[in-house]
Amino acid sequence: MWIEKAAARAATLWLASGLLIASGIARAEYPEKPVTLVVPFVAGGPSDKIARDVAESMRKTLGTTVVVENSAGAGGTIGTARVARASPDGYTLLVHHIGLATAPALYKKLGYKTTDLAFLGLINEAPSTLIGKPTLPPNNFQELRNFIAANGGKLNLANAGVGSASHLCSLLLQRTLKSDMTFVPYKGTAPAMSDLMGGQVDLMCEQATNSTPQIEAKKVKAYGVTSPERSTVPALAAIPTLSEAGLPGFHFNVWHGLYAPAGTPAVVLDKINTALREALKDAALIKRQEALGIAVVSDDRLSPAGHKKFFDDEASGWTNVIRQAGIQPE
């Protein structure tokens, strides 16, 4: 009997030491090759820009190349499904925005579940701006509100596609205004912005990341920002918040988070989270983000648990907005 017990203890010690060694190897060896950040949207958009910023800064901590790949389509679901199905080894990661929290309410078949992803931390938050074509008659939000009311369903509101941040902002705006505007979806931000500047569409609720240069160049009219307080960015500082302009409590922030496939070893996730935290301390990155009116996250939402809690709250709130808008899942 004592021989059996001794053998069992030896086996337990051997297994424990093996796990410790394996853990140490995983911690020491990762990463052994380039890491890919998948952006489920077209190049040049807000998600692409922040991903490239973060990739460059994370490279310094990880000590390897971090490549950004755009895998666009179906409101971000194609790229997300790609990461959800990827090998859980830390070499394929996802940078996604608020649309990840709304996709389950917008699509019947996603090709993934949010439980297929490991949460790594929130990256940033950015307000949007309500902007109009250069020839739109109203010069401020109150005039615009009256103009919308007087023109019924004649005005149209561009967005970057179903589930995009501009689409979500439009839903919230239409519900708050109790208006009836026509939504015009595009395949990405760039073509929507191009048509807005060209006068083919009337309005757009677009992230400050993209709209600030156009506002500064006076290529579009700005009617309000969606943050609780006015922006400190020089080009946006004089623009009132929609809340102070006549929509009390109106608040819409676009956020981005970092994800890995579920099942990725904890030691690898820890290394990635550490690299993300270091990246978001990068003074050059912070300066570039702030120049566009974007706040880099530095609170508990930068932790996996804090990120997950924030995500669940957002998903619940936006599901209610989408259902109230009468939008049926595609």
mmCIF file of N, CA, C and O in Angstrom, residues 47-112:
data_model
loop_
_atom_site.group_PDB
_atom_site.id
_atom_site.type_symbol
_atom_site.label_atom_id
_atom_site.label_comp_id
_atom_site.label_asym_id
_atom_site.label_seq_id
_atom_site.Cartn_x
_atom_site.Cartn_y
_atom_site.Cartn_z
ATOM 1 N N SER A 47 -10.994 52.063 -36.881
ATOM 2 C CA SER A 47 -10.507 50.827 -36.264
ATOM 3 C C SER A 47 -9.128 50.465 -36.794
ATOM 4 O O SER A 47 -8.259 50.005 -36.051
ATOM 5 N N ASP A 48 -8.942 50.667 -38.082
ATOM 6 C CA ASP A 48 -7.652 50.389 -38.701
ATOM 7 C C ASP A 48 -6.575 51.300 -38.129
ATOM 8 O O ASP A 48 -5.457 50.867 -37.826
ATOM 9 N N LYS A 49 -6.915 52.563 -37.943
ATOM 10 C CA LYS A 49 -5.939 53.535 -37.438
ATOM 11 C C LYS A 49 -5.483 53.210 -36.026
ATOM 12 O O LYS A 49 -4.289 53.243 -35.708
ATOM 13 N N ILE A 50 -6.433 52.889 -35.146
ATOM 14 C CA ILE A 50 -6.045 52.590 -33.771
ATOM 15 C C ILE A 50 -5.288 51.274 -33.710
ATOM 16 O O ILE A 50 -4.334 51.122 -32.938
ATOM 17 N N ALA A 51 -5.663 50.306 -34.537
ATOM 18 C CA ALA A 51 -4.966 49.025 -34.545
ATOM 19 C C ALA A 51 -3.505 49.208 -34.934
ATOM 20 O O ALA A 51 -2.599 48.607 -34.336
ATOM 21 N N ARG A 52 -3.246 50.049 -35.923
ATOM 22 C CA ARG A 52 -1.865 50.274 -36.378
ATOM 23 C C ARG A 52 -1.061 51.038 -35.318
ATOM 24 O O ARG A 52 0.125 50.781 -35.126
ATOM 25 N N ASP A 53 -1.724 51.942 -34.626
ATOM 26 C CA ASP A 53 -1.066 52.658 -33.538
ATOM 27 C C ASP A 53 -0.672 51.691 -32.419
ATOM 28 O O ASP A 53 0.454 51.707 -31.910
ATOM 29 N N VAL A 54 -1.632 50.859 -32.030
ATOM 30 C CA VAL A 54 -1.401 49.905 -30.943
ATOM 31 C C VAL A 54 -0.369 48.855 -31.355
ATOM 32 O O VAL A 54 0.496 48.465 -30.564
ATOM 33 N N ALA A 55 -0.440 48.403 -32.606
ATOM 34 C CA ALA A 55 0.489 47.386 -33.090
ATOM 35 C C ALA A 55 1.930 47.867 -32.976
ATOM 36 O O ALA A 55 2.821 47.126 -32.528
ATOM 37 N N GLU A 56 2.155 49.103 -33.364
ATOM 38 C CA GLU A 56 3.508 49.651 -33.320
ATOM 39 C C GLU A 56 4.026 49.733 -31.889
ATOM 40 O O GLU A 56 5.190 49.420 -31.603
ATOM 41 N N SER A 57 3.170 50.122 -30.973
ATOM 42 C CA SER A 57 3.605 50.248 -29.578
ATOM 43 C C SER A 57 3.737 48.883 -28.891
ATOM 44 O O SER A 57 4.648 48.683 -28.086
ATOM 45 N N MET A 58 2.847 47.937 -29.209
ATOM 46 C CA MET A 58 2.932 46.602 -28.609
ATOM 47 C C MET A 58 4.186 45.863 -29.070
ATOM 48 O O MET A 58 4.746 45.040 -28.335
ATOM 49 N N ARG A 59 4.618 46.147 -30.265
ATOM 50 C CA ARG A 59 5.816 45.517 -30.817
ATOM 51 C C ARG A 59 7.019 45.725 -29.892
ATOM 52 O O ARG A 59 7.828 44.817 -29.697
ATOM 53 N N LYS A 60 7.091 46.903 -29.308
ATOM 54 C CA LYS A 60 8.231 47.225 -28.451
ATOM 55 C C LYS A 60 8.276 46.324 -27.219
ATOM 56 O O LYS A 60 9.352 45.906 -26.770
ATOM 57 N N THR A 61 7.120 46.014 -26.651
ATOM 58 C CA THR A 61 7.068 45.168 -25.458
ATOM 59 C C THR A 61 7.165 43.689 -25.797
ATOM 60 O O THR A 61 7.854 42.931 -25.112
ATOM 61 N N LEU A 62 6.477 43.274 -26.862
ATOM 62 C CA LEU A 62 6.487 41.859 -27.236
ATOM 63 C C LEU A 62 7.798 41.437 -27.875
ATOM 64 O O LEU A 62 8.161 40.262 -27.871
ATOM 65 N N GLY A 63 8.498 42.405 -28.464
ATOM 66 C CA GLY A 63 9.766 42.075 -29.106
ATOM 67 C C GLY A 63 9.622 41.322 -30.399
ATOM 68 O O GLY A 63 10.508 40.551 -30.788
ATOM 69 N N THR A 64 8.501 41.500 -31.074
ATOM 70 C CA THR A 64 8.286 40.857 -32.364
ATOM 71 C C THR A 64 7.430 41.758 -33.235
ATOM 72 O O THR A 64 6.808 42.705 -32.751
ATOM 73 N N THR A 65 7.386 41.472 -34.520
ATOM 74 C CA THR A 65 6.556 42.242 -35.437
ATOM 75 C C THR A 65 5.082 42.006 -35.145
ATOM 76 O O THR A 65 4.664 40.871 -34.890
ATOM 77 N N VAL A 66 4.298 43.068 -35.165
ATOM 78 C CA VAL A 66 2.842 42.963 -35.002
ATOM 79 C C VAL A 66 2.225 43.505 -36.281
ATOM 80 O O VAL A 66 2.312 44.694 -36.571
ATOM 81 N N VAL A 67 1.628 42.612 -37.046
ATOM 82 C CA VAL A 67 1.099 42.939 -38.369
ATOM 83 C C VAL A 67 -0.402 43.177 -38.297
ATOM 84 O O VAL A 67 -1.132 42.411 -37.661
ATOM 85 N N VAL A 68 -0.869 44.224 -38.953
ATOM 86 C CA VAL A 68 -2.307 44.498 -39.020
ATOM 87 C C VAL A 68 -2.840 43.977 -40.346
ATOM 88 O O VAL A 68 -2.306 44.280 -41.411
ATOM 89 N N GLU A 69 -3.896 43.181 -40.276
ATOM 90 C CA GLU A 69 -4.545 42.655 -41.476
ATOM 91 C C GLU A 69 -6.014 43.039 -41.461
ATOM 92 O O GLU A 69 -6.689 42.844 -40.453
ATOM 93 N N ASN A 70 -6.501 43.580 -42.574
ATOM 94 C CA ASN A 70 -7.909 43.946 -42.693
ATOM 95 C C ASN A 70 -8.691 42.783 -43.282
ATOM 96 O O ASN A 70 -8.331 42.246 -44.334
ATOM 97 N N SER A 71 -9.728 42.382 -42.580
ATOM 98 C CA SER A 71 -10.579 41.279 -43.029
ATOM 99 C C SER A 71 -12.020 41.764 -42.919
ATOM 100 O O SER A 71 -12.747 41.423 -41.985
ATOM 101 N N ALA A 72 -12.408 42.611 -43.877
ATOM 102 C CA ALA A 72 -13.687 43.325 -43.792
ATOM 103 C C ALA A 72 -14.854 42.519 -44.371
ATOM 104 O O ALA A 72 -14.667 41.556 -45.111
ATOM 105 N N GLY A 73 -16.054 42.977 -43.995
ATOM 106 C CA GLY A 73 -17.271 42.411 -44.563
ATOM 107 C C GLY A 73 -18.296 42.061 -43.518
ATOM 108 O O GLY A 73 -17.961 41.728 -42.376
ATOM 109 N N ALA A 74 -19.566 42.189 -43.908
ATOM 110 C CA ALA A 74 -20.701 41.806 -43.058
ATOM 111 C C ALA A 74 -20.654 42.462 -41.687
ATOM 112 O O ALA A 74 -20.849 41.829 -40.655
ATOM 113 N N GLY A 75 -20.391 43.774 -41.674
ATOM 114 C CA GLY A 75 -20.423 44.517 -40.426
ATOM 115 C C GLY A 75 -19.377 44.093 -39.419
ATOM 116 O O GLY A 75 -19.569 44.262 -38.212
ATOM 117 N N GLY A 76 -18.265 43.551 -39.905
ATOM 118 C CA GLY A 76 -17.196 43.136 -39.009
ATOM 119 C C GLY A 76 -17.263 41.686 -38.578
ATOM 120 O O GLY A 76 -16.359 41.194 -37.890
ATOM 121 N N THR A 77 -18.303 40.973 -38.998
ATOM 122 C CA THR A 77 -18.476 39.600 -38.524
ATOM 123 C C THR A 77 -17.527 38.610 -39.193
ATOM 124 O O THR A 77 -17.176 37.591 -38.599
ATOM 125 N N ILE A 78 -17.099 38.903 -40.415
ATOM 126 C CA ILE A 78 -16.194 37.979 -41.119
ATOM 127 C C ILE A 78 -14.840 37.922 -40.428
ATOM 128 O O ILE A 78 -14.304 36.844 -40.133
ATOM 129 N N GLY A 79 -14.258 39.085 -40.166
ATOM 130 C CA GLY A 79 -12.969 39.129 -39.488
ATOM 131 C C GLY A 79 -13.043 38.587 -38.073
ATOM 132 O O GLY A 79 -12.115 37.921 -37.589
ATOM 133 N N THR A 80 -14.156 38.865 -37.395
ATOM 134 C CA THR A 80 -14.319 38.373 -36.030
ATOM 135 C C THR A 80 -14.387 36.852 -36.003
ATOM 136 O O THR A 80 -13.771 36.200 -35.154
ATOM 137 N N ALA A 81 -15.148 36.279 -36.942
ATOM 138 C CA ALA A 81 -15.253 34.820 -37.021
ATOM 139 C C ALA A 81 -13.888 34.196 -37.305
ATOM 140 O O ALA A 81 -13.550 33.126 -36.788
ATOM 141 N N ARG A 82 -13.095 34.878 -38.112
ATOM 142 C CA ARG A 82 -11.746 34.380 -38.422
ATOM 143 C C ARG A 82 -10.917 34.248 -37.149
ATOM 144 O O ARG A 82 -10.235 33.238 -36.945
ATOM 145 N N VAL A 83 -10.976 35.253 -36.294
ATOM 146 C CA VAL A 83 -10.207 35.202 -35.050
ATOM 147 C C VAL A 83 -10.791 34.171 -34.091
ATOM 148 O O VAL A 83 -10.061 33.436 -33.426
ATOM 149 N N ALA A 84 -12.115 34.106 -34.018
ATOM 150 C CA ALA A 84 -12.767 33.152 -33.118
ATOM 151 C C ALA A 84 -12.392 31.711 -33.456
ATOM 152 O O ALA A 84 -12.305 30.855 -32.575
ATOM 153 N N ARG A 85 -12.136 31.454 -34.755
ATOM 154 C CA ARG A 85 -11.784 30.098 -35.191
ATOM 155 C C ARG A 85 -10.279 29.857 -35.243
ATOM 156 O O ARG A 85 -9.830 28.751 -35.534
ATOM 157 N N ALA A 86 -9.496 30.885 -34.984
ATOM 158 C CA ALA A 86 -8.042 30.764 -35.079
ATOM 159 C C ALA A 86 -7.474 29.910 -33.950
ATOM 160 O O ALA A 86 -8.117 29.695 -32.923
ATOM 161 N N SER A 87 -6.263 29.449 -34.153
ATOM 162 C CA SER A 87 -5.586 28.666 -33.117
ATOM 163 C C SER A 87 -5.404 29.527 -31.873
ATOM 164 O O SER A 87 -4.937 30.672 -31.962
ATOM 165 N N PRO A 88 -5.767 29.016 -30.707
ATOM 166 C CA PRO A 88 -5.667 29.821 -29.471
ATOM 167 C C PRO A 88 -4.238 29.865 -28.932
ATOM 168 O O PRO A 88 -3.947 29.369 -27.843
ATOM 169 N N ASP A 89 -3.357 30.473 -29.698
ATOM 170 C CA ASP A 89 -1.949 30.502 -29.314
ATOM 171 C C ASP A 89 -1.402 31.920 -29.140
ATOM 172 O O ASP A 89 -0.222 32.116 -28.871
ATOM 173 N N GLY A 90 -2.284 32.941 -29.304
ATOM 174 C CA GLY A 90 -1.852 34.311 -29.104
ATOM 175 C C GLY A 90 -1.273 34.990 -30.327
ATOM 176 O O GLY A 90 -0.850 36.148 -30.247
ATOM 177 N N TYR A 91 -1.280 34.289 -31.459
ATOM 178 C CA TYR A 91 -0.690 34.872 -32.663
ATOM 179 C C TYR A 91 -1.718 35.510 -33.599
ATOM 180 O O TYR A 91 -1.348 36.157 -34.570
ATOM 181 N N THR A 92 -2.990 35.323 -33.306
ATOM 182 C CA THR A 92 -4.053 35.965 -34.073
ATOM 183 C C THR A 92 -4.987 36.666 -33.100
ATOM 184 O O THR A 92 -5.678 36.009 -32.312
ATOM 185 N N LEU A 93 -4.981 37.988 -33.134
ATOM 186 C CA LEU A 93 -5.773 38.797 -32.216
ATOM 187 C C LEU A 93 -6.758 39.664 -32.990
ATOM 188 O O LEU A 93 -6.648 39.811 -34.209
ATOM 189 N N LEU A 94 -7.705 40.232 -32.281
ATOM 190 C CA LEU A 94 -8.757 41.037 -32.903
ATOM 191 C C LEU A 94 -8.835 42.411 -32.251
ATOM 192 O O LEU A 94 -8.825 42.525 -31.029
ATOM 193 N N VAL A 95 -8.929 43.436 -33.082
ATOM 194 C CA VAL A 95 -9.252 44.785 -32.612
ATOM 195 C C VAL A 95 -10.631 45.108 -33.172
ATOM 196 O O VAL A 95 -10.818 45.144 -34.395
ATOM 197 N N HIS A 96 -11.589 45.291 -32.308
ATOM 198 C CA HIS A 96 -12.971 45.525 -32.743
ATOM 199 C C HIS A 96 -13.567 46.656 -31.922
ATOM 200 O O HIS A 96 -13.121 46.932 -30.816
ATOM 201 N N HIS A 97 -14.593 47.286 -32.492
ATOM 202 C CA HIS A 97 -15.221 48.392 -31.774
ATOM 203 C C HIS A 97 -16.566 47.989 -31.178
ATOM 204 O O HIS A 97 -16.867 46.801 -31.023
ATOM 205 N N ILE A 98 -17.358 48.971 -30.851
ATOM 206 C CA ILE A 98 -18.658 48.781 -30.218
ATOM 207 C C ILE A 98 -19.556 47.798 -30.971
ATOM 208 O O ILE A 98 -20.416 47.154 -30.392
ATOM 209 N N GLY A 99 -19.316 47.649 -32.286
ATOM 210 C CA GLY A 99 -20.128 46.757 -33.102
ATOM 211 C C GLY A 99 -20.096 45.311 -32.647
ATOM 212 O O GLY A 99 -21.027 44.551 -32.928
ATOM 213 N N LEU A 100 -19.051 44.909 -31.940
ATOM 214 C CA LEU A 100 -18.993 43.531 -31.441
ATOM 215 C C LEU A 100 -20.102 43.281 -30.422
ATOM 216 O O LEU A 100 -20.628 42.178 -30.318
ATOM 217 N N ALA A 101 -20.466 44.328 -29.674
ATOM 218 C CA ALA A 101 -21.504 44.198 -28.652
ATOM 219 C C ALA A 101 -22.910 44.228 -29.245
ATOM 220 O O ALA A 101 -23.859 43.793 -28.605
ATOM 221 N N THR A 102 -23.037 44.754 -30.464
ATOM 222 C CA THR A 102 -24.367 44.873 -31.076
ATOM 223 C C THR A 102 -24.639 43.797 -32.119
ATOM 224 O O THR A 102 -25.792 43.563 -32.474
ATOM 225 N N ALA A 103 -23.603 43.131 -32.589
ATOM 226 C CA ALA A 103 -23.764 42.151 -33.662
ATOM 227 C C ALA A 103 -24.783 41.051 -33.355
ATOM 228 O O ALA A 103 -25.585 40.690 -34.228
ATOM 229 N N PRO A 104 -24.821 40.494 -32.131
ATOM 230 C CA PRO A 104 -25.803 39.439 -31.862
ATOM 231 C C PRO A 104 -27.254 39.886 -32.057
ATOM 232 O O PRO A 104 -28.128 39.062 -32.353
ATOM 233 N N ALA A 105 -27.514 41.183 -31.894
ATOM 234 C CA ALA A 105 -28.872 41.696 -32.073
ATOM 235 C C ALA A 105 -29.160 42.059 -33.533
ATOM 236 O O ALA A 105 -30.317 42.257 -33.900
ATOM 237 N N LEU A 106 -28.105 42.138 -34.350
ATOM 238 C CA LEU A 106 -28.268 42.566 -35.740
ATOM 239 C C LEU A 106 -28.188 41.428 -36.753
ATOM 240 O O LEU A 106 -28.680 41.556 -37.881
ATOM 241 N N TYR A 107 -27.564 40.316 -36.352
ATOM 242 C CA TYR A 107 -27.348 39.214 -37.296
ATOM 243 C C TYR A 107 -27.848 37.899 -36.721
ATOM 244 O O TYR A 107 -27.578 37.582 -35.558
ATOM 245 N N LYS A 108 -28.556 37.138 -37.540
ATOM 246 C CA LYS A 108 -29.045 35.835 -37.106
ATOM 247 C C LYS A 108 -27.919 34.820 -37.038
ATOM 248 O O LYS A 108 -27.852 33.991 -36.138
ATOM 249 N N LYS A 109 -27.045 34.858 -38.039
ATOM 250 C CA LYS A 109 -25.942 33.901 -38.112
ATOM 251 C C LYS A 109 -24.619 34.664 -38.144
ATOM 252 O O LYS A 109 -24.302 35.312 -39.125
ATOM 253 N N LEU A 110 -23.886 34.553 -37.070
ATOM 254 C CA LEU A 110 -22.631 35.284 -36.962
ATOM 255 C C LEU A 110 -21.412 34.455 -37.344
ATOM 256 O O LEU A 110 -20.392 34.987 -37.749
ATOM 257 N N GLY A 111 -21.504 33.160 -37.180
ATOM 258 C CA GLY A 111 -20.343 32.318 -37.427
ATOM 259 C C GLY A 111 -19.438 32.243 -36.199
ATOM 260 O O GLY A 111 -18.353 31.654 -36.241
ATOM 261 N N TYR A 112 -19.875 32.842 -35.106
ATOM 262 C CA TYR A 112 -19.125 32.821 -33.858
ATOM 263 C C TYR A 112 -20.045 33.243 -32.732
ATOM 264 O O TYR A 112 -21.137 33.762 -32.957
#
